[in-house]
Coordinates of C-alpha atoms in Angstrom, one line a residue:
M1 CA -60.1 22.7 -41.3
P2 CA -57.9 19.7 -42.2
D3 CA -56.0 17.8 -39.6
H4 CA -52.3 18.7 -39.1
P5 CA -50.1 16.1 -40.9
D6 CA -48.4 15.2 -37.6
G7 CA -51.1 16.2 -35.1
P8 CA -52.4 14.1 -32.2
I9 CA -55.2 12.7 -34.3
Q10 CA -52.9 11.5 -37.1
Q11 CA -50.5 10.0 -34.5
R12 CA -53.3 8.1 -32.9
R13 CA -54.4 6.8 -36.3
R14 CA -51.0 5.6 -37.2
R15 CA -50.5 3.9 -33.8
Q16 CA -53.9 2.2 -34.2
G17 CA -52.9 1.0 -37.8
Y18 CA -49.6 -0.3 -36.5
Q19 CA -51.4 -2.3 -33.8
D20 CA -53.9 -3.7 -36.3
E21 CA -51.0 -4.9 -38.5
L22 CA -49.3 -6.6 -35.6
N23 CA -52.6 -8.3 -34.5
S24 CA -53.6 -9.3 -38.0
P25 CA -53.5 -13.1 -38.8
E26 CA -50.4 -14.5 -40.4
P27 CA -50.6 -15.8 -44.0
A28 CA -51.3 -19.5 -44.7
N29 CA -47.6 -20.3 -45.1
G30 CA -46.9 -19.3 -41.5
Q31 CA -44.6 -16.4 -42.4
K32 CA -45.1 -12.8 -41.5
S33 CA -45.4 -10.6 -44.5
R34 CA -43.2 -7.6 -44.9
P35 CA -45.2 -4.4 -45.3
E36 CA -44.6 -2.7 -48.6
A37 CA -44.1 1.0 -48.6
L38 CA -45.7 2.3 -51.8
A39 CA -46.2 5.9 -50.7
T40 CA -44.7 8.7 -52.7
S41 CA -44.8 11.3 -49.9
L42 CA -42.4 11.3 -47.0
E43 CA -45.2 12.8 -44.8
S44 CA -47.1 9.5 -44.9
I45 CA -44.1 7.4 -43.7
S46 CA -44.2 6.5 -40.0
V47 CA -41.0 5.5 -38.3
Q48 CA -41.8 3.6 -35.1
P49 CA -39.4 4.0 -32.1
R50 CA -36.9 1.3 -31.5
T51 CA -37.8 -0.1 -28.1
P52 CA -37.3 -3.5 -26.5
R53 CA -41.0 -4.1 -26.9
A54 CA -41.3 -3.1 -30.6
R55 CA -40.0 -6.0 -32.6
A56 CA -39.1 -5.4 -36.3
W57 CA -40.9 -7.0 -39.2
G58 CA -39.3 -9.8 -41.2
E59 CA -38.5 -13.5 -41.2
D60 CA -35.5 -13.0 -38.8
E61 CA -37.1 -12.3 -35.5
Q62 CA -33.8 -11.5 -33.9
M63 CA -33.1 -8.5 -36.2
D64 CA -33.9 -5.3 -34.3
E65 CA -34.2 -3.1 -37.4
V66 CA -36.9 -1.1 -39.3
E67 CA -36.6 -1.4 -43.0
L68 CA -37.9 1.4 -45.2
S69 CA -38.6 0.6 -48.8
L70 CA -39.8 2.7 -51.6
L71 CA -39.9 -0.3 -54.0
D72 CA -42.9 -2.3 -55.0
K73 CA -43.0 -6.1 -54.6
S74 CA -41.2 -7.0 -57.8
G75 CA -38.5 -4.4 -57.2
Q76 CA -37.9 -5.7 -53.7
E77 CA -37.5 -9.3 -55.1
D78 CA -35.0 -8.1 -57.7
A79 CA -33.0 -6.3 -55.0
D80 CA -33.1 -9.4 -52.8
D81 CA -31.8 -11.6 -55.7
M82 CA -29.0 -9.1 -56.3
G83 CA -28.0 -9.3 -52.7
E84 CA -28.0 -13.1 -52.7
K85 CA -25.8 -13.2 -55.7
G86 CA -23.3 -10.9 -54.0
V87 CA -22.9 -13.2 -51.0
K88 CA -20.7 -16.3 -51.3
R89 CA -22.6 -19.2 -49.8
P90 CA -20.8 -22.0 -47.9
M91 CA -20.5 -25.2 -49.8
S92 CA -23.5 -27.5 -49.2
T93 CA -23.3 -31.0 -47.8
R94 CA -24.6 -32.3 -51.2
D95 CA -21.7 -30.6 -53.0
R96 CA -19.2 -31.9 -50.5
R97 CA -20.4 -35.5 -51.0
A98 CA -20.4 -34.9 -54.8
I99 CA -16.8 -33.8 -54.7
V100 CA -15.8 -36.9 -52.8
L101 CA -17.6 -39.1 -55.4
L102 CA -16.0 -37.3 -58.3
I103 CA -12.5 -37.7 -56.8
I104 CA -13.0 -41.4 -56.4
L105 CA -14.4 -41.8 -60.0
Y106 CA -11.3 -40.0 -61.4
L107 CA -9.0 -42.0 -59.1
I108 CA -10.2 -45.4 -60.5
Q109 CA -9.9 -43.9 -64.0
G110 CA -6.2 -43.3 -63.3
F111 CA -5.6 -47.0 -62.5
P112 CA -5.6 -48.3 -66.1
V113 CA -4.5 -45.0 -67.7
S114 CA -1.3 -44.5 -65.7
P115 CA 0.3 -47.9 -66.5
S116 CA -0.3 -47.4 -70.2
V117 CA 1.1 -43.9 -70.3
R118 CA 3.8 -43.8 -67.5
S119 CA 4.5 -47.0 -65.6
L120 CA 4.9 -49.7 -68.2
P121 CA 7.2 -47.6 -70.5
F122 CA 9.7 -47.6 -67.7
L123 CA 9.5 -51.4 -67.3
L124 CA 9.7 -51.9 -71.1
R125 CA 12.4 -49.3 -71.8
E126 CA 15.3 -51.6 -71.2
H127 CA 13.9 -54.3 -73.4
L128 CA 12.5 -52.2 -76.3
S129 CA 13.7 -49.4 -78.7
Y130 CA 12.0 -46.0 -78.8
S131 CA 10.3 -47.0 -82.0
Q132 CA 8.8 -50.1 -80.3
L133 CA 7.7 -47.9 -77.3
A134 CA 6.0 -45.7 -79.9
T135 CA 3.8 -48.7 -80.8
F136 CA 2.8 -49.2 -77.2
S137 CA 2.1 -45.5 -76.8
L138 CA -0.9 -46.0 -79.2
A139 CA -2.7 -47.5 -76.1
S140 CA -3.3 -43.9 -74.9
Y141 CA -5.0 -42.8 -78.1
P142 CA -8.5 -44.1 -77.3
Y143 CA -9.0 -41.0 -75.2
S144 CA -9.5 -39.4 -78.6
L145 CA -12.0 -42.1 -79.7
K146 CA -14.6 -41.4 -77.0
L147 CA -15.8 -38.5 -79.1
F148 CA -17.5 -41.0 -81.4
W149 CA -19.5 -42.8 -78.7
S150 CA -20.2 -40.0 -76.2
P151 CA -23.5 -39.1 -77.9
I152 CA -24.6 -42.7 -77.2
V153 CA -23.8 -42.1 -73.5
D154 CA -26.1 -39.0 -73.5
A155 CA -28.9 -40.7 -75.5
V156 CA -29.0 -44.3 -74.3
Y157 CA -29.4 -45.1 -70.6
T158 CA -31.5 -47.0 -68.0
P159 CA -33.7 -44.6 -66.1
K160 CA -33.5 -46.8 -63.0
L161 CA -29.7 -46.3 -62.9
G162 CA -29.4 -42.8 -64.4
R163 CA -27.8 -41.3 -67.5
R164 CA -24.1 -41.6 -66.2
K165 CA -24.3 -44.7 -64.0
S166 CA -25.8 -46.7 -66.8
W167 CA -22.4 -46.5 -68.5
I168 CA -19.9 -46.0 -65.6
I169 CA -21.0 -49.1 -63.7
P170 CA -20.7 -51.7 -66.5
M171 CA -17.5 -50.1 -67.8
Q172 CA -15.8 -50.2 -64.4
F173 CA -16.9 -53.8 -64.0
L174 CA -15.2 -54.6 -67.4
V175 CA -12.1 -52.7 -66.4
G176 CA -11.8 -54.8 -63.2
S177 CA -12.4 -58.0 -65.1
I178 CA -9.8 -57.3 -67.8
M179 CA -7.2 -56.4 -65.2
M180 CA -7.9 -59.6 -63.3
I181 CA -7.5 -61.7 -66.5
L182 CA -4.4 -59.7 -67.5
S183 CA -2.7 -60.4 -64.2
F184 CA -2.3 -64.1 -64.9
S185 CA 0.3 -63.5 -67.7
A186 CA 1.4 -59.9 -67.1
D187 CA 4.8 -60.8 -65.6
K188 CA 5.7 -63.1 -68.5
M189 CA 4.8 -60.5 -71.1
V190 CA 6.8 -57.8 -69.4
Q191 CA 9.9 -59.9 -69.3
N192 CA 9.7 -60.5 -73.0
P193 CA 7.8 -57.5 -74.3
A194 CA 9.2 -57.6 -77.9
E195 CA 7.2 -60.8 -78.4
Y196 CA 4.0 -59.6 -76.7
I197 CA 4.1 -55.9 -77.7
N198 CA 0.9 -56.2 -79.8
V199 CA -0.9 -58.1 -77.0
L200 CA 0.1 -55.5 -74.4
T201 CA -0.9 -52.6 -76.7
A202 CA -4.3 -54.2 -77.4
A203 CA -5.0 -55.0 -73.7
F204 CA -4.2 -51.5 -72.4
T205 CA -6.0 -49.9 -75.4
T206 CA -9.2 -51.6 -74.3
L207 CA -8.7 -50.5 -70.7
V208 CA -8.3 -46.9 -71.7
V209 CA -11.4 -47.1 -73.9
L210 CA -13.5 -48.3 -71.0
S211 CA -12.1 -45.7 -68.6
A212 CA -12.6 -42.8 -70.9
T213 CA -16.2 -41.9 -69.8
Q214 CA -16.6 -38.4 -68.4
G215 CA -19.5 -35.9 -67.9
W216 CA -20.9 -36.5 -64.4
A217 CA -19.2 -33.3 -63.1
L218 CA -22.0 -31.2 -64.6
T219 CA -24.8 -33.1 -62.9
L220 CA -23.2 -33.7 -59.6
L221 CA -22.1 -30.2 -58.6
S222 CA -24.3 -27.1 -58.2
E223 CA -23.7 -24.2 -60.6
E224 CA -21.8 -22.0 -58.2
N225 CA -19.3 -24.9 -57.5
L226 CA -18.8 -26.2 -61.0
S227 CA -15.3 -24.8 -61.2
Y228 CA -14.3 -27.4 -58.5
A229 CA -14.9 -30.2 -61.1
S230 CA -11.5 -29.6 -62.5
T231 CA -10.0 -29.7 -59.0
C232 CA -11.7 -33.1 -58.4
Q233 CA -10.3 -34.3 -61.7
T234 CA -6.8 -33.2 -60.8
I235 CA -6.8 -34.7 -57.3
G236 CA -8.4 -38.0 -58.5
L237 CA -6.3 -38.6 -61.5
N238 CA -3.1 -37.6 -59.7
T239 CA -3.9 -39.9 -56.9
G240 CA -4.5 -42.7 -59.3
Y241 CA -1.2 -41.8 -61.1
L242 CA 0.6 -41.8 -57.7
L243 CA -0.5 -45.3 -56.9
S244 CA 0.1 -46.7 -60.4
Y245 CA 3.3 -44.9 -61.1
T246 CA 5.2 -43.8 -58.0
V247 CA 4.2 -46.4 -55.5
F248 CA 4.2 -49.2 -58.0
L249 CA 7.6 -48.4 -59.6
A250 CA 9.2 -48.1 -56.1
L251 CA 7.8 -51.3 -54.8
N252 CA 8.5 -53.1 -58.1
S253 CA 12.2 -52.1 -58.0
E254 CA 14.5 -54.9 -56.8
A255 CA 17.0 -52.4 -55.3
F256 CA 14.2 -50.7 -53.3
A257 CA 12.9 -54.1 -52.1
K258 CA 16.4 -55.3 -50.9
K259 CA 17.1 -51.9 -49.3
W260 CA 14.0 -52.0 -47.1
G261 CA 13.7 -55.8 -46.7
I262 CA 10.3 -56.1 -48.3
P263 CA 8.9 -58.4 -51.0
R264 CA 9.0 -57.0 -54.5
L265 CA 5.6 -56.0 -55.9
E266 CA 5.0 -57.8 -59.2
L267 CA 2.8 -56.3 -61.9
S268 CA 0.4 -59.2 -61.6
A269 CA -0.2 -58.5 -57.9
Y270 CA -0.8 -54.8 -58.6
L271 CA -3.3 -55.6 -61.3
V272 CA -5.2 -57.8 -58.9
F273 CA -5.3 -54.9 -56.4
C274 CA -6.6 -52.5 -59.0
S275 CA -9.2 -55.0 -60.1
M276 CA -10.6 -55.4 -56.6
I277 CA -10.8 -51.6 -56.1
S278 CA -12.7 -51.3 -59.4
F279 CA -15.2 -54.0 -58.2
I280 CA -15.7 -52.3 -54.8
I281 CA -16.3 -48.9 -56.3
T282 CA -18.7 -50.4 -58.9
V283 CA -20.8 -52.0 -56.1
W284 CA -20.8 -48.7 -54.2
L285 CA -22.1 -46.8 -57.2
L286 CA -25.1 -49.1 -57.4
F287 CA -26.4 -47.5 -54.2
E288 CA -25.4 -43.9 -55.0
K289 CA -28.3 -41.8 -56.2
E290 CA -27.8 -39.8 -59.4
D291 CA -29.6 -36.5 -59.8
E292 CA -31.9 -36.4 -62.8
D293 CA -30.9 -34.4 -65.8
E294 CA -33.2 -32.0 -67.6
D295 CA -35.7 -34.1 -69.6
V296 CA -34.2 -34.3 -73.0
N297 CA -35.5 -37.3 -74.9
M298 CA -32.7 -37.5 -77.5
S299 CA -32.2 -40.3 -80.0
I300 CA -28.8 -41.4 -81.0
R301 CA -29.2 -39.7 -84.4
S302 CA -30.2 -36.4 -82.8
A303 CA -27.3 -36.8 -80.3
Y304 CA -24.8 -37.0 -83.1
K305 CA -26.6 -34.1 -84.8
T306 CA -26.2 -32.1 -81.5
M307 CA -22.5 -32.9 -81.5
W308 CA -22.2 -31.7 -85.1
D309 CA -24.1 -28.5 -84.1
I310 CA -21.6 -27.9 -81.3
C311 CA -18.7 -28.4 -83.7
R312 CA -20.2 -26.0 -86.2
L313 CA -19.9 -23.1 -83.7
K314 CA -16.9 -21.0 -84.8
H315 CA -15.5 -20.4 -81.4
V316 CA -15.7 -24.1 -80.6
Q317 CA -13.7 -24.9 -83.7
T318 CA -11.1 -22.3 -82.6
L319 CA -10.9 -23.9 -79.1
L320 CA -10.4 -27.4 -80.6
T321 CA -7.6 -26.1 -82.8
V322 CA -5.9 -24.6 -79.7
H323 CA -6.2 -28.0 -78.0
L324 CA -4.6 -29.9 -80.9
F325 CA -1.4 -27.8 -80.9
A326 CA -1.2 -26.3 -77.3
K327 CA 1.1 -29.1 -76.0
I328 CA 3.6 -29.4 -78.9
A329 CA 6.3 -27.7 -76.9
F330 CA 6.2 -30.2 -74.1
Q331 CA 6.0 -33.4 -76.1
A332 CA 9.6 -34.5 -76.0
H333 CA 9.8 -33.6 -72.3
D334 CA 6.6 -35.6 -71.3
A335 CA 7.4 -38.6 -73.5
V336 CA 11.2 -39.1 -73.3
T337 CA 12.9 -37.0 -70.6
S338 CA 12.2 -39.3 -67.7
L339 CA 13.2 -42.3 -69.8
K340 CA 16.5 -40.6 -70.8
M341 CA 17.3 -39.9 -67.1
V342 CA 16.8 -43.6 -66.2
E343 CA 18.8 -44.6 -69.2
K344 CA 21.7 -42.4 -68.0
G345 CA 21.7 -43.9 -64.6
L346 CA 18.8 -42.5 -62.5
G347 CA 17.2 -45.3 -60.6
R348 CA 13.5 -46.0 -61.1
E349 CA 13.0 -45.8 -57.4
D350 CA 14.7 -42.4 -57.4
M351 CA 12.3 -41.2 -60.2
A352 CA 9.4 -42.5 -58.1
V353 CA 10.6 -40.5 -55.1
A354 CA 10.7 -37.4 -57.2
V355 CA 7.2 -37.9 -58.4
L356 CA 6.1 -38.7 -54.8
I357 CA 7.4 -35.3 -53.7
E358 CA 5.7 -33.8 -56.6
F359 CA 2.3 -35.2 -55.6
P360 CA 1.2 -32.8 -52.9
F361 CA 2.2 -29.8 -55.1
S362 CA 0.0 -31.2 -57.8
I363 CA -2.9 -31.3 -55.4
L364 CA -2.1 -27.8 -54.3
G365 CA -2.0 -26.7 -57.9
G366 CA -5.4 -28.3 -58.5
W367 CA -6.9 -26.5 -55.6
L368 CA -5.3 -23.1 -56.6
A369 CA -6.5 -23.6 -60.2
G370 CA -10.0 -24.2 -58.9
R371 CA -9.9 -20.9 -57.0
W372 CA -8.2 -18.9 -59.7
S373 CA -10.5 -20.2 -62.3
Q374 CA -13.7 -18.9 -60.6
G375 CA -15.3 -16.0 -62.3
D376 CA -15.3 -14.8 -65.9
R377 CA -11.6 -15.3 -66.7
P378 CA -10.7 -19.0 -66.0
L379 CA -8.2 -19.1 -68.8
D380 CA -5.9 -16.5 -67.1
A381 CA -4.4 -19.4 -65.0
W382 CA -3.8 -21.4 -68.2
I383 CA -2.1 -18.4 -70.0
K384 CA 0.1 -17.3 -67.1
S385 CA 1.5 -20.9 -66.6
Y386 CA 2.6 -21.2 -70.2
W387 CA 5.9 -19.4 -69.9
P388 CA 7.1 -21.2 -66.7
R389 CA 6.4 -24.5 -68.4
L390 CA 8.5 -23.6 -71.5
I391 CA 11.4 -22.5 -69.4
L392 CA 11.3 -25.6 -67.2
T393 CA 11.1 -27.8 -70.4
L394 CA 14.3 -26.3 -71.7
A395 CA 15.9 -26.7 -68.2
S396 CA 15.0 -30.4 -68.1
T397 CA 16.6 -30.9 -71.6
L398 CA 19.8 -29.3 -70.4
T399 CA 19.7 -31.4 -67.3
V400 CA 19.7 -34.6 -69.4
Y401 CA 22.5 -33.2 -71.5
Y402 CA 24.7 -32.5 -68.5
F403 CA 23.6 -35.6 -66.6
P404 CA 26.7 -36.9 -64.6
R405 CA 27.8 -40.5 -64.5
P406 CA 26.3 -42.5 -61.7
P407 CA 26.2 -42.4 -58.8
I408 CA 24.6 -38.9 -59.0
S409 CA 25.2 -36.4 -56.2
F410 CA 22.6 -35.4 -53.7
L411 CA 22.5 -31.8 -55.0
F412 CA 21.9 -33.0 -58.6
F413 CA 19.1 -35.2 -57.4
V414 CA 17.6 -32.1 -55.6
L415 CA 17.8 -30.2 -58.8
I416 CA 15.9 -33.0 -60.6
I417 CA 13.2 -32.9 -57.9
I418 CA 12.8 -29.1 -58.1
E419 CA 12.4 -29.2 -61.9
T420 CA 9.9 -32.1 -61.6
V421 CA 7.8 -30.4 -59.0
A422 CA 7.8 -27.0 -60.7
A423 CA 6.9 -28.4 -64.1
S424 CA 4.2 -30.5 -62.6
F425 CA 2.8 -27.6 -60.7
A426 CA 2.7 -25.4 -63.8
A427 CA 1.1 -28.2 -65.8
T428 CA -1.6 -28.7 -63.1
I429 CA -2.5 -25.0 -63.1
Q430 CA -2.9 -25.1 -66.8
F431 CA -5.0 -28.2 -66.8
G432 CA -7.2 -26.9 -64.0
G433 CA -7.8 -23.5 -65.7
M434 CA -8.7 -25.1 -69.0
A435 CA -11.0 -27.7 -67.4
A436 CA -12.8 -24.9 -65.5
F437 CA -13.3 -23.1 -68.8
H438 CA -14.8 -26.3 -70.3
T439 CA -17.2 -26.5 -67.4
R440 CA -18.2 -22.9 -67.7
V441 CA -19.1 -22.9 -71.4
S442 CA -20.6 -26.4 -71.5
D443 CA -24.4 -26.8 -71.9
P444 CA -25.6 -28.9 -68.9
V445 CA -28.4 -30.4 -71.0
V446 CA -25.9 -32.3 -73.1
G447 CA -22.9 -31.9 -70.7
G448 CA -21.5 -35.3 -71.5
T449 CA -21.1 -34.4 -75.2
Y450 CA -19.5 -31.0 -74.5
M451 CA -17.1 -32.3 -71.9
T452 CA -16.1 -35.3 -74.0
L453 CA -15.6 -33.2 -77.1
F454 CA -13.3 -30.7 -75.3
A455 CA -11.5 -33.5 -73.3
T456 CA -11.1 -35.5 -76.5
F457 CA -9.2 -32.8 -78.3
S458 CA -7.3 -31.7 -75.2
N459 CA -6.0 -35.3 -74.7
L460 CA -5.5 -35.7 -78.5
G461 CA -3.2 -32.7 -78.4
G462 CA -1.0 -34.5 -75.9
T463 CA -1.1 -37.9 -77.5
W464 CA -1.0 -37.6 -81.3
P465 CA 2.5 -36.2 -81.4
R466 CA 3.9 -38.8 -78.9
Y467 CA 4.1 -41.6 -81.5
F468 CA 6.1 -39.3 -83.8
V469 CA 8.3 -38.0 -81.0
L470 CA 9.3 -41.5 -80.0
K471 CA 9.9 -42.5 -83.6
G472 CA 11.9 -39.3 -84.1
V473 CA 14.3 -40.2 -81.3
D474 CA 15.4 -43.3 -83.1
F475 CA 15.2 -41.6 -86.5
F476 CA 17.6 -38.8 -85.6
S477 CA 19.9 -40.9 -83.5
V478 CA 23.2 -42.2 -84.9
A479 CA 24.7 -45.3 -83.3
S480 CA 27.7 -47.5 -84.0
C481 CA 29.1 -50.8 -82.8
Q482 CA 32.6 -50.3 -81.7
I483 CA 34.7 -53.4 -82.3
G484 CA 38.1 -53.1 -80.9
E485 CA 39.9 -49.8 -81.1
D486 CA 39.8 -49.1 -84.8
L487 CA 36.7 -50.8 -86.3
A488 CA 33.3 -49.3 -86.0
V489 CA 30.1 -50.7 -87.6
Q490 CA 27.0 -48.6 -88.0
A491 CA 24.2 -49.9 -85.7
T492 CA 20.4 -49.3 -85.8
E493 CA 20.2 -48.3 -82.1
C494 CA 21.8 -48.9 -78.8
V495 CA 18.8 -48.8 -76.5
S496 CA 17.0 -52.0 -76.7
D497 CA 18.1 -55.5 -75.8
H498 CA 18.0 -56.4 -79.4
G499 CA 20.3 -53.6 -80.5
K500 CA 22.8 -54.3 -77.7
A501 CA 22.7 -58.1 -78.4
A502 CA 23.3 -57.6 -82.1
C503 CA 26.5 -55.6 -81.4
A504 CA 27.6 -58.1 -78.8
E505 CA 27.4 -60.9 -81.3
L506 CA 30.0 -59.1 -83.3
G507 CA 32.2 -58.8 -80.3
G508 CA 31.7 -55.1 -80.0
Q509 CA 30.2 -52.4 -77.7
C510 CA 27.1 -50.4 -78.8
V511 CA 27.7 -46.6 -78.7
T512 CA 25.3 -43.8 -79.4
D513 CA 27.2 -41.1 -81.4
R514 CA 24.3 -38.7 -81.7
D515 CA 21.2 -38.8 -79.5
G516 CA 18.0 -37.9 -81.4
Y517 CA 16.4 -36.8 -78.2
Y518 CA 18.0 -33.4 -78.3
T519 CA 17.0 -32.8 -82.0
V520 CA 13.4 -33.7 -81.2
S521 CA 13.4 -31.5 -78.1
G522 CA 14.7 -28.6 -80.1
I523 CA 12.1 -29.0 -82.8
C524 CA 9.2 -29.2 -80.2
L525 CA 10.4 -26.2 -78.2
A526 CA 10.8 -24.1 -81.4
L527 CA 7.4 -24.9 -82.7
G528 CA 5.9 -24.4 -79.2
L529 CA 7.5 -21.0 -78.7
L530 CA 6.2 -19.7 -82.1
S531 CA 2.7 -21.0 -81.5
V532 CA 2.5 -19.5 -78.0
V533 CA 3.5 -16.0 -79.1
F534 CA 1.6 -15.7 -82.3
Y535 CA -1.5 -17.9 -81.7
M536 CA -2.2 -19.6 -78.4
I537 CA -2.2 -16.8 -75.9
P538 CA -4.0 -14.2 -78.1
T539 CA -6.6 -16.7 -79.1
A540 CA -7.2 -17.8 -75.5
R541 CA -7.9 -14.2 -74.5
K542 CA -10.5 -13.8 -77.2
L543 CA -12.2 -17.1 -76.4
Q544 CA -12.8 -16.3 -72.7
A545 CA -14.3 -13.0 -73.6
I546 CA -17.2 -14.8 -75.4
P547 CA -20.3 -15.1 -73.2
P548 CA -21.2 -18.7 -72.2
S549 CA -24.6 -18.4 -73.9
R550 CA -22.9 -18.2 -77.3
W551 CA -21.3 -21.6 -76.7
R552 CA -24.5 -23.5 -76.1
V553 CA -27.0 -25.1 -78.4
F554 CA -29.9 -25.8 -76.0
S555 CA -29.9 -23.7 -72.8

């Protein structure tokens, strides 16, 4: 007669087997193994009572639970992996340190870039025409040239320093050296920019070229925190812009210096400061360890072939096309609106205050963009911020049109601040969303090439129209030299020192009859609106639906 399934004999056997398992030696790794329940009959499953003396199996000895599993070992591992993916882990110390380093790298990148794009045009505006400012705007174009040497960055490096540090360290040293040399004659050139416009353009073009290296974001951050690379870029670049634009313009203003009783900050002194910061960061990077990339022994020729293979992907070509034309609507606003406000009587220090107030909102926008861009739809933030930017661009143009005679009222100044902050916030959200998308689809094996390719066309979309926008302002403007009450002579322009002086020699006063800024703004807004409705937004939604694996050529 067989034993009863749950009789005294079977119970004693189960208790003896349980004691044998508890007394069995631990594995070599020192961890207790979890018993695997492979039985197919519920009659053979024994559930031990939960008592203070009966401790549960598992690595966590404080857990007073009994786990039943009908999975084999591989099934249990798969279930554990799924559980780990569903839990959001806290950011590691390594990633926190990497974020600090990335912010600093982007900060020192903003030192030479901001003067060439934002600060110096304000200093040169009263001495140059918009056509001459268009020549200086060419200094920002090298962000588009880094596409041609980024494969060299991926292929040629010193193993002792690392793939990225082999280029970042010498370039930052050269940036500091050039700014130090430039500081000796910067003030003289700014006072007479028409004579030195080519020298200034060449010097800042070189600085921008040397500062254009990117790509460390992929190797510094872990995969689950890659979306924060765009946040680091936003915070770092905006901090660099804050120092090189807001702080410098305010301290460089004679009115600001007299009001607060402080010495005026000259351009030469600021260049020395930026130079010293670059040298200090360069020395620090020498002692910062760089994680090794996956072992890809790639020659320069194969690196360029890889870049070509990336460009041959149809969806990559579509993304690059989006970048080239995505910023058309905002070109007149970004390049001319602030200059026009200063021309109409807004003080440089007032503009600096507006940008200073804007700064924390830009940081907040970068942080929000990093959070909103996590997951499979990072471009949603980019898409949703498009319409507010278009509305704010139109509002800024109308603000310039209805700009009152100085001194401006406090309420009007508050209006300018609100428009500036809101436009910057929307632009930061767009930037962060697109940068997170770049990081998501880039192949980490050749991350520098991917990131540089995308950043190149993104920056090119914001720079290539600028030259033509500034030229267009003068082209569509109509100016005259009013001599007396009845005689008017046609003038080329009434913005630069040369145009005003030419009219003054005739004994007249230079007057702008039609401002080409409004014509250029209307053209940009019309083209931007059409492109957004019929191309940009529908295309962006299609692009983010493509799996990341289809964007990659290696991994």
